[in-house]
């Protein structure tokens, strides 16, 4: 893993006034014990601690159940509007909006739920190859410009879950986008499925500041495998595993903000302890991260290099490397529920069970992997 020194002369042209580089993601707020009801009193403590430490950036979304209403109760009703930044999102996918009218009405619902009056950042939410046509056919890109002209939003961008090639096309087609929200963490930096490095580099080349989501990979890097934990704690016994992940993302020169979906006051206190006066990783700390990444790879026992030699001739159009990448995440972290959720959408339309065992993939694989047997393992683990 490189430390991105080739970009050290590039600084994100952030349009936010100077503030702590940590953003409060309001998606994983604490819940009342035994229920799915957001614990507002606990959440208020977290907001107060965050603002006291110098935090100003809060992130919610139309589809985060209960989040916008909670944001109103714990933030917008309690603090002057000019004292914080609020980001929200428009989702045009079928599960969120059944029509152009519904999609374009989301901002009005969001403003009513939050009581914010306006949004500092408004994002096209979760763009990928499956929903891009909705944003296009509904005219959402031009709608963002209209909302900005009307003063309902101040800046607009998009969050992204797709390929580097798709990101390149979006930023070429829509040069007025002001920022991009990407999944960036040290585990996904060179991952062939997430492609954090390539997406980050594309955003940087287009001059778009990056807001980071999933810096601790949905909590996985806050509690990594013991071998990884040992490496990090040996280097800095006083530092949490989460701090390594968040500081890694925040150290990238073109990162404007790093979101953390905190769900307890303890997580908040830990995060602000090292982000209040943020120091980028030094060379020795990058070497520790390199060692941690090598240890992580030991848990991914399908040694697929994602060369894609196997895919062009597949009669069932199975995205074999992408499926193996999801399987390796399961092998690393052991969470079968999350792996099945990821498997349900990331690899594309053809599941491992559609394999007809023709063997062309195994003949094309330079690693000589037993692909048919490995796909059967995927079926047994992720489809049953």
Short mmCIF file of C-alpha atoms in Angstrom, two decimals, residues 62 90-109 122 131-144 146-147:
data_model
loop_
_atom_site.label_atom_id
_atom_site.label_comp_id
_atom_site.label_asym_id
_atom_site.label_seq_id
_atom_site.Cartn_x
_atom_site.Cartn_y
_atom_site.Cartn_z
CA UNK A 62 -34.31 10.45 3.44
CA UNK A 90 -32.16 12.20 -2.43
CA UNK A 91 -32.69 8.56 -3.37
CA UNK A 92 -34.32 7.89 -6.77
CA UNK A 93 -34.30 4.09 -6.53
CA UNK A 94 -37.64 2.28 -6.80
CA UNK A 95 -37.75 1.40 -3.11
CA UNK A 96 -37.54 5.10 -2.17
CA UNK A 97 -39.48 6.82 -4.97
CA UNK A 98 -42.02 5.37 -7.38
CA UNK A 99 -41.99 8.37 -9.71
CA UNK A 100 -40.15 11.54 -10.66
CA UNK A 101 -42.60 13.54 -8.56
CA UNK A 102 -41.89 11.45 -5.46
CA UNK A 103 -38.14 11.70 -5.98
CA UNK A 104 -38.22 15.47 -6.34
CA UNK A 105 -40.49 15.82 -3.31
CA UNK A 106 -37.99 14.08 -1.04
CA UNK A 107 -36.16 17.31 -0.22
CA UNK A 108 -39.36 18.94 1.01
CA UNK A 109 -40.07 15.93 3.22
CA UNK A 122 -27.39 17.57 -0.76
CA UNK A 131 -30.16 3.17 -10.48
CA UNK A 132 -28.26 5.69 -12.62
CA UNK A 133 -31.03 5.73 -15.24
CA UNK A 134 -33.53 6.91 -12.63
CA UNK A 135 -31.44 9.96 -11.75
CA UNK A 136 -31.04 10.68 -15.47
CA UNK A 137 -34.64 10.16 -16.60
CA UNK A 138 -36.04 12.11 -13.64
CA UNK A 139 -33.76 15.06 -14.44
CA UNK A 140 -32.27 15.03 -10.94
CA UNK A 141 -28.95 16.55 -12.00
CA UNK A 142 -30.64 19.71 -13.30
CA UNK A 143 -33.01 19.62 -10.33
CA UNK A 144 -30.01 19.95 -8.00
CA UNK A 146 -32.53 24.46 -9.45
CA UNK A 147 -32.57 23.74 -5.72
#
